[in-house]
Amino acid sequence: LVDCGITFPDESTPGVDVIVPDTRYIRDNIHKLKAILITHAHEDHIGAMPYIWEEMPVPAYMTQFAQKVLEGKLNADQRNDLEIRRVIPGQPFEVGPFEIEFVKVTHSIPEGNVIRLKTPYGTVVNTGDYKLDRDPILGGVSDTDRMEEIGKEGVLALFCDSTNVYSKGRVPTESELAVNLEELLAAQKNRIFVCPFASNIERVFNITQIAIKQNRKVCFMGRSLQNMVSYSKECGFFPENFSDHIITPEEAGKLPGEQVVVFLTGSQAQPNAALSRLADGDEFKGVQIAKGDTVIFTARKIPGNEKNIYELFNRLMKTGAEVIHDQTDFVHVSGHARRDEIAEMYTFFKPQIAVPAYGEHQHLIGNAKLAEEMGVPHQFVLPNGHKIKLAPGEPEVVDEFIPHGRNFVDGYNILDEDRFILSEPRQMAFEG
């Protein structure tokens, strides 16, 4: 099993905490399951582990940063029962009939990985989420040399990220973004609030370095952000020169505005985040957003959140603050490869079969067309629940439909995706 993620509820799922995959097919075939492989530590790839790992009690393999994130989610009892095995990229290991290797790739979180899965019938490669950043701020470049070696050894099938297939060219590098961010921060004369994704530690450290260079102290607010900073320290990512420049919220509230940068979680307008309270003019731990301050959203808008985010912008502007985001300035670069980088993956691995992954159906189709242009002999766009036979013989879609879907987490209960489960909460949400 590659990755085990969650998604979040929206207006159609009132009363739901998080949404996890329906794993009944895996449970029904549990005797076949040998391992869980985690490509990286984003919620949509690792977040379901605490909820459904007990149903699939096999070792989970991941790199150090993902291990720290997962352990932070598990309670003490779960840590004792479930086995995490740390992986070092570039060092193959065996599980059952498979030889597995994690290969380093850049993304918007530390330690992204491509997974090579060598089987008796050929090698399967899963890219995970990635971009091919040629000048990253943190962690070094992708191991494209190893990818090319794997391609020369022979790849049966490539499961490839499709998210940005319709975006031409390459994703701008974090270093290119840093140039603009430095100019942007230098132009601000009062307190600066920065709202990134908490997991984008590279972006956080990039802006922290700029703030220190401009003689500002830095404050981290929000539990998820503080956790990510803590994990980065444990993994050795945290630059030593930062320590003397980090202050508490209480200290930040007492300093003149031109001397402070405050990092906040809540870029997706989460109602329980500190940013939401500050947007109403409230004080939080001694910090308050006031007229003349600047709020920079250095994160994309997750589809479905736009309405709430724009309402948050309005509330912030009513405090007198200036709001800067990806539609007003160059403040964010994607963690997902654009078209030229996806084409590079096909060049590296030279697969016989392309199975587009990670994206909506339109993106899968776009990726399949690109694979065909790149000379890949076979392309398969598979809706959820469909099964493909890769080998032996000619690849083909199997006439077998796999049960799949979503389960809803409500407190300690995991509920089936049933039309009756949410009917009453939806009625109450609509009618009051």
Coordinates of C-alpha atoms in Angstrom, one line a residue:
L1 CA 0.0 0.0 0.0
V2 CA 1.5 3.4 -1.1
D3 CA 0.3 6.2 1.1
C4 CA -2.7 6.5 3.4
G5 CA -4.1 10.0 3.5
I6 CA -7.1 12.0 4.6
T7 CA -9.2 14.8 3.1
F8 CA -11.2 17.4 5.0
P9 CA -14.9 18.0 5.3
D10 CA -16.8 20.8 3.5
E11 CA -20.3 22.2 3.7
S12 CA -21.7 18.9 2.4
T13 CA -20.4 17.0 5.3
P14 CA -21.5 18.8 8.5
G15 CA -20.4 17.3 11.8
V16 CA -17.5 15.4 10.2
D17 CA -14.0 15.8 11.7
V18 CA -12.0 14.3 8.8
I19 CA -12.6 11.9 5.9
V20 CA -10.6 8.7 5.5
P21 CA -10.5 6.1 2.7
D22 CA -12.8 3.1 2.7
T23 CA -10.3 0.2 3.1
R24 CA -12.7 -2.7 2.9
Y25 CA -10.9 -4.2 -0.1
I26 CA -7.6 -4.2 1.8
R27 CA -9.3 -5.6 4.9
D28 CA -10.8 -8.4 2.9
N29 CA -7.4 -9.2 1.4
I30 CA -5.3 -8.4 4.5
H31 CA -3.3 -11.7 4.2
K32 CA -1.7 -10.3 1.0
L33 CA -0.6 -7.0 2.6
K34 CA 3.1 -6.9 3.3
A35 CA 3.8 -3.2 4.1
I36 CA 2.7 0.4 3.9
L37 CA 5.0 2.8 2.1
I38 CA 4.8 6.6 2.8
T39 CA 6.2 8.9 0.1
H40 CA 6.1 12.0 2.3
A41 CA 4.4 13.6 5.4
H42 CA 1.6 15.6 3.9
E43 CA -1.9 15.0 5.4
D44 CA -3.3 13.6 2.1
H45 CA -0.6 11.0 2.1
I46 CA -0.1 10.1 5.8
G47 CA -3.0 11.6 7.8
A48 CA -5.3 8.4 7.8
M49 CA -2.6 6.3 9.5
P50 CA -3.7 6.9 13.1
Y51 CA -7.4 6.1 12.2
I52 CA -7.0 2.9 10.2
W53 CA -3.6 1.5 10.8
E54 CA -4.9 -0.9 13.4
E55 CA -7.0 -2.5 10.7
M56 CA -3.8 -3.1 8.7
P57 CA -1.2 -4.1 11.3
V58 CA 1.9 -4.3 9.0
P59 CA 5.1 -2.4 9.2
A60 CA 5.1 1.2 7.7
Y61 CA 8.2 2.4 5.9
M62 CA 9.1 6.1 5.7
T63 CA 11.9 8.5 6.1
Q64 CA 12.8 10.3 9.3
F65 CA 10.7 13.5 8.9
A66 CA 7.5 11.5 8.0
Q67 CA 8.2 9.3 11.1
K68 CA 8.4 12.3 13.4
V69 CA 5.1 13.7 11.9
L70 CA 3.3 10.3 12.3
E71 CA 4.6 9.8 15.8
G72 CA 3.3 13.2 16.7
K73 CA -0.2 12.1 15.6
L74 CA -0.2 8.7 17.4
N75 CA -0.9 8.3 21.1
A76 CA 1.4 6.4 23.4
D77 CA -0.7 3.2 23.2
Q78 CA -0.6 3.1 19.4
R79 CA 3.2 3.7 19.3
N80 CA 3.7 0.4 21.2
D81 CA 1.5 -1.7 18.9
L82 CA 2.4 -0.4 15.5
E83 CA 5.8 -0.7 13.8
I84 CA 7.5 2.1 11.9
R85 CA 10.7 1.3 10.0
R86 CA 12.9 4.2 8.9
V87 CA 14.1 4.3 5.4
I88 CA 17.2 5.9 4.0
P89 CA 16.8 7.1 0.4
G90 CA 19.1 5.2 -2.0
Q91 CA 19.3 2.1 0.2
P92 CA 17.1 -0.7 -1.2
F93 CA 15.4 -3.2 1.1
E94 CA 13.3 -6.3 0.7
V95 CA 9.7 -6.9 1.7
G96 CA 8.1 -10.2 0.7
P97 CA 8.7 -10.7 -3.0
F98 CA 9.5 -7.0 -3.6
E99 CA 12.7 -5.0 -3.6
I100 CA 11.9 -1.4 -2.6
E101 CA 13.9 1.8 -2.9
F102 CA 13.1 5.4 -1.9
V103 CA 14.6 8.0 -4.2
K104 CA 15.0 11.6 -3.1
V105 CA 12.8 14.2 -4.8
T106 CA 11.9 17.8 -4.1
H107 CA 8.4 18.8 -2.9
S108 CA 6.9 21.4 -0.6
I109 CA 7.8 19.4 2.5
P110 CA 11.1 17.9 3.6
E111 CA 12.0 14.4 2.4
G112 CA 9.8 13.8 -0.6
N113 CA 10.4 10.4 -2.2
V114 CA 9.8 8.6 -5.5
I115 CA 9.3 4.8 -4.8
R116 CA 10.9 2.1 -6.9
L117 CA 9.1 -1.2 -6.5
K118 CA 11.0 -4.1 -8.1
T119 CA 8.7 -7.1 -8.7
P120 CA 9.3 -10.5 -10.3
Y121 CA 7.4 -9.2 -13.4
G122 CA 9.2 -5.8 -13.7
T123 CA 9.8 -2.5 -11.9
V124 CA 6.9 -0.2 -11.0
V125 CA 7.7 3.5 -10.0
N126 CA 5.4 5.8 -8.1
T127 CA 6.5 9.5 -8.2
G128 CA 4.5 10.6 -5.1
D129 CA 4.0 14.4 -5.2
Y130 CA 7.1 16.1 -6.6
K131 CA 8.7 19.0 -8.5
L132 CA 12.2 19.1 -9.9
D133 CA 13.4 22.2 -8.1
R134 CA 16.9 22.9 -9.4
D135 CA 17.8 25.4 -6.7
P136 CA 16.0 24.5 -3.5
I137 CA 16.5 26.3 -0.2
L138 CA 16.5 23.2 1.9
G139 CA 17.5 19.6 1.5
G140 CA 19.2 19.6 -1.9
V141 CA 18.1 18.7 -5.4
S142 CA 16.2 15.6 -6.6
D143 CA 18.3 12.5 -7.3
T144 CA 17.7 12.6 -11.0
D145 CA 20.9 10.6 -11.7
R146 CA 19.4 7.6 -9.8
M147 CA 16.1 8.0 -11.7
E148 CA 18.0 7.8 -15.0
E149 CA 19.8 4.7 -13.8
I150 CA 16.5 3.1 -12.9
G151 CA 15.1 4.0 -16.3
K152 CA 18.1 2.3 -18.0
E153 CA 17.5 -0.8 -15.8
G154 CA 14.0 -1.0 -17.2
V155 CA 10.7 0.3 -15.9
L156 CA 7.4 -1.6 -16.5
A157 CA 5.0 1.1 -15.2
L158 CA 5.2 4.7 -14.0
F159 CA 2.5 6.1 -11.7
C160 CA 3.0 9.8 -12.1
D161 CA 1.8 13.0 -10.4
S162 CA -0.7 14.8 -12.7
T163 CA -1.8 17.8 -10.7
N164 CA -0.1 20.6 -12.8
V165 CA 0.0 18.9 -16.2
Y166 CA -1.9 21.8 -17.8
S167 CA 0.6 24.4 -16.5
K168 CA 3.3 25.0 -19.1
G169 CA 7.0 25.1 -18.4
R170 CA 8.5 24.5 -15.0
V171 CA 7.6 25.5 -11.5
P172 CA 9.7 28.5 -10.4
T173 CA 12.4 27.6 -7.8
E174 CA 12.2 28.5 -4.2
S175 CA 15.4 30.5 -4.7
E176 CA 13.6 32.6 -7.4
L177 CA 10.7 33.2 -5.0
A178 CA 13.2 34.2 -2.3
V179 CA 14.4 37.1 -4.3
N180 CA 10.9 38.6 -4.5
L181 CA 10.0 37.8 -0.9
E182 CA 13.2 39.7 0.2
E183 CA 12.1 42.8 -1.7
L184 CA 8.6 42.5 -0.5
L185 CA 9.5 42.2 3.2
A186 CA 12.0 45.0 2.9
A187 CA 9.2 47.4 1.7
Q188 CA 7.0 46.8 4.7
K189 CA 7.4 49.4 7.5
N190 CA 5.3 47.8 10.3
R191 CA 4.6 44.3 11.7
I192 CA 4.5 41.5 9.1
F193 CA 2.3 38.4 9.5
V194 CA 3.2 35.5 7.2
C195 CA 0.7 32.6 6.6
P196 CA 2.3 29.6 5.0
F197 CA 1.3 25.9 5.0
A198 CA 2.8 24.7 8.3
S199 CA 4.4 21.7 6.5
N200 CA 6.3 24.0 4.0
I201 CA 9.3 24.2 6.3
E202 CA 11.5 25.3 3.4
R203 CA 9.3 28.4 2.8
V204 CA 9.2 29.1 6.6
F205 CA 13.0 28.9 6.9
N206 CA 13.5 30.9 3.7
I207 CA 11.4 33.8 5.1
T208 CA 12.9 33.5 8.6
Q209 CA 16.4 33.9 7.0
I210 CA 15.2 37.0 5.2
A211 CA 13.6 38.4 8.4
I212 CA 16.9 38.0 10.3
K213 CA 18.8 39.6 7.5
Q214 CA 16.5 42.6 7.8
N215 CA 16.9 42.8 11.6
R216 CA 13.5 41.4 12.5
K217 CA 12.8 38.9 15.3
V218 CA 10.6 35.9 14.4
C219 CA 7.7 34.4 16.2
F220 CA 6.0 31.1 15.4
M221 CA 2.3 30.9 16.4
G222 CA 0.0 27.9 15.9
R223 CA 0.4 24.4 17.2
S224 CA 0.9 22.7 13.8
L225 CA 3.6 25.2 12.8
Q226 CA 5.4 24.8 16.1
N227 CA 5.3 21.0 15.7
M228 CA 6.8 21.2 12.3
V229 CA 9.6 23.4 13.5
S230 CA 10.2 21.0 16.4
Y231 CA 10.4 18.0 14.0
S232 CA 12.8 19.9 11.8
K233 CA 15.1 20.4 14.8
E234 CA 15.0 16.7 15.6
C235 CA 15.9 15.9 12.0
G236 CA 18.7 18.4 11.8
F237 CA 17.1 20.8 9.4
F238 CA 16.8 23.8 11.7
P239 CA 19.6 26.3 11.0
E240 CA 21.7 27.0 14.2
N241 CA 21.8 30.8 13.5
F242 CA 18.0 31.0 14.0
S243 CA 17.9 30.3 17.7
D244 CA 19.0 33.8 18.9
H245 CA 16.3 35.4 16.8
I246 CA 13.2 33.4 17.8
I247 CA 10.8 35.1 20.3
T248 CA 7.5 34.2 22.0
P249 CA 4.2 35.7 21.1
E250 CA 4.3 37.7 24.3
E251 CA 7.6 39.2 23.4
A252 CA 6.4 39.9 19.8
G253 CA 3.5 41.9 21.2
K254 CA 5.8 44.2 23.1
L255 CA 8.3 45.0 20.3
P256 CA 7.9 47.8 17.7
G257 CA 6.2 46.5 14.6
E258 CA 9.1 47.1 12.3
Q259 CA 11.2 44.6 14.4
V260 CA 8.9 41.6 14.1
V261 CA 7.7 38.9 11.7
V262 CA 5.0 36.6 13.0
F263 CA 4.2 33.3 11.3
L264 CA 0.6 32.2 11.7
T265 CA -1.3 29.1 10.7
G266 CA -4.8 29.4 9.2
S267 CA -4.1 30.2 5.6
Q268 CA -7.2 28.2 4.6
A269 CA -9.4 30.3 6.9
Q270 CA -9.8 27.5 9.5
P271 CA -12.2 28.9 12.1
N272 CA -10.1 27.6 15.0
A273 CA -6.8 29.1 13.9
A274 CA -5.2 32.1 15.6
L275 CA -5.4 34.1 12.4
S276 CA -9.2 33.9 12.4
R277 CA -9.3 35.5 15.8
L278 CA -6.8 38.2 14.9
A279 CA -8.8 39.0 11.8
D280 CA -11.7 40.1 14.0
G281 CA -9.4 42.5 15.8
D282 CA -8.9 40.3 18.8
E283 CA -5.7 40.0 20.7
F284 CA -4.1 36.5 20.9
K285 CA -1.2 35.9 23.4
G286 CA -0.3 39.6 23.3
V287 CA -0.3 39.9 19.5
Q288 CA -2.8 41.9 17.5
I289 CA -3.2 42.9 13.8
A290 CA -3.5 46.7 13.5
K291 CA -3.7 49.4 10.8
G292 CA -0.5 49.5 8.8
D293 CA 0.4 45.9 9.4
T294 CA 0.9 43.5 6.4
V295 CA -0.5 39.9 6.1
I296 CA 1.2 37.8 3.5
F297 CA -0.5 34.5 2.4
T298 CA 2.3 32.4 1.0
A299 CA 0.2 29.4 0.3
R300 CA -2.2 28.4 -2.5
K301 CA -6.0 28.3 -2.0
I302 CA -7.1 24.7 -1.7
P303 CA -10.1 24.2 -4.0
G304 CA -13.3 24.5 -2.1
N305 CA -11.9 27.0 0.5
E306 CA -12.0 30.1 -1.8
K307 CA -15.2 31.6 -0.4
N308 CA -14.0 31.4 3.2
I309 CA -10.5 32.6 2.3
Y310 CA -11.8 35.7 0.5
E311 CA -14.1 36.5 3.5
L312 CA -11.0 36.2 5.7
F313 CA -9.2 38.7 3.4
N314 CA -12.2 41.1 3.9
R315 CA -12.0 40.8 7.7
L316 CA -8.3 41.4 7.7
M317 CA -8.6 44.5 5.6
K318 CA -11.2 45.9 8.0
T319 CA -8.5 46.0 10.6
G320 CA -6.5 48.3 8.4
A321 CA -4.0 45.7 7.4
E322 CA -2.7 45.2 3.8
V323 CA -3.3 41.7 2.5
I324 CA -0.9 40.2 0.0
H325 CA -1.6 36.8 -1.7
D326 CA -0.8 34.9 -4.9
Q327 CA -3.2 37.1 -7.0
T328 CA -1.5 40.3 -5.9
D329 CA 2.2 39.4 -5.9
F330 CA 4.7 36.5 -6.5
V331 CA 4.5 35.0 -3.0
H332 CA 4.0 31.2 -3.7
V333 CA 5.4 28.5 -5.9
S334 CA 3.7 25.1 -6.3
G335 CA 5.0 21.8 -4.9
H336 CA 3.8 19.9 -7.9
A337 CA 5.6 19.5 -11.2
R338 CA 4.4 21.4 -14.3
R339 CA 4.2 19.9 -17.8
D340 CA 8.0 20.1 -18.7
E341 CA 8.9 18.4 -15.4
I342 CA 6.4 15.6 -15.9
A343 CA 7.8 15.1 -19.4
E344 CA 11.3 14.9 -17.7
M345 CA 10.0 12.0 -15.5
Y346 CA 9.0 10.1 -18.6
T347 CA 12.4 10.8 -20.1
F348 CA 14.2 9.5 -17.0
F349 CA 12.2 6.3 -16.4
K350 CA 11.2 5.4 -20.0
P351 CA 8.2 3.3 -18.8
Q352 CA 6.3 0.8 -21.0
I353 CA 3.1 1.7 -19.2
A354 CA 1.9 5.1 -17.9
V355 CA -0.7 5.2 -15.2
P356 CA -1.4 8.8 -14.3
A357 CA -2.1 9.5 -10.6
Y358 CA -2.6 12.3 -8.1
G359 CA -5.1 14.7 -9.7
E360 CA -8.6 15.0 -10.8
H361 CA -9.9 13.0 -13.8
Q362 CA -9.1 15.8 -16.3
H363 CA -5.5 15.9 -15.1
L364 CA -5.2 12.2 -15.5
I365 CA -6.3 12.4 -19.1
G366 CA -3.9 15.3 -19.7
N367 CA -1.1 13.3 -18.3
A368 CA -2.0 10.2 -20.4
K369 CA -1.9 12.4 -23.6
L370 CA 1.5 13.7 -22.6
A371 CA 2.8 10.2 -22.0
E372 CA 1.6 9.2 -25.5
E373 CA 3.4 12.2 -26.9
M374 CA 6.6 11.1 -25.0
G375 CA 6.4 7.7 -26.7
V376 CA 5.1 5.6 -23.9
P377 CA 3.5 2.5 -25.5
H378 CA 0.6 2.1 -23.1
Q379 CA -1.5 4.6 -21.1
F380 CA -4.3 3.8 -18.7
V381 CA -6.6 6.4 -17.1
L382 CA -8.2 4.5 -14.2
P383 CA -11.3 5.8 -12.3
N384 CA -11.3 4.9 -8.7
G385 CA -12.3 1.2 -8.2
H386 CA -10.9 -0.1 -11.4
K387 CA -8.1 -2.6 -11.5
I388 CA -5.2 -3.0 -14.0
K389 CA -3.0 -6.0 -14.7
L390 CA 0.4 -4.8 -15.6
A391 CA 2.1 -8.1 -16.2
P392 CA 2.7 -10.8 -17.4
G393 CA 1.6 -10.5 -20.9
E394 CA -0.1 -7.4 -22.4
P395 CA -1.4 -4.8 -19.8
E396 CA -5.1 -4.6 -19.5
V397 CA -7.9 -3.3 -17.3
V398 CA -9.3 -6.3 -15.3
D399 CA -13.1 -6.9 -15.3
E400 CA -13.3 -6.5 -11.6
F401 CA -14.7 -3.6 -9.7
I402 CA -13.1 -2.9 -6.3
P403 CA -15.3 -1.4 -3.6
H404 CA -14.0 2.0 -2.6
G405 CA -15.1 5.4 -1.3
R406 CA -14.8 7.5 1.8
N407 CA -15.5 7.0 5.5
F408 CA -16.4 9.8 7.9
V409 CA -14.6 10.3 11.2
D410 CA -16.9 11.7 13.9
G411 CA -15.2 11.7 17.3
Y412 CA -14.2 8.1 18.0
N413 CA -16.5 6.7 15.3
I414 CA -15.7 5.9 11.7
L415 CA -18.9 5.9 9.7
D416 CA -19.5 4.4 6.2
E417 CA -20.3 6.7 3.2
D418 CA -24.0 6.0 3.4
R419 CA -26.7 8.4 2.1
F420 CA -28.5 8.1 5.4
I421 CA -25.5 8.8 7.7
L422 CA -25.4 12.6 6.9
S423 CA -29.0 13.2 6.0
E424 CA -30.0 14.5 9.5
P425 CA -26.8 16.7 10.0
R426 CA -27.4 18.1 6.5
Q427 CA -31.0 18.8 7.3
M428 CA -30.1 20.6 10.5
A429 CA -27.3 22.6 8.8
F430 CA -29.8 23.7 6.1
E431 CA -32.9 24.3 8.2
G432 CA -31.5 25.2 11.6

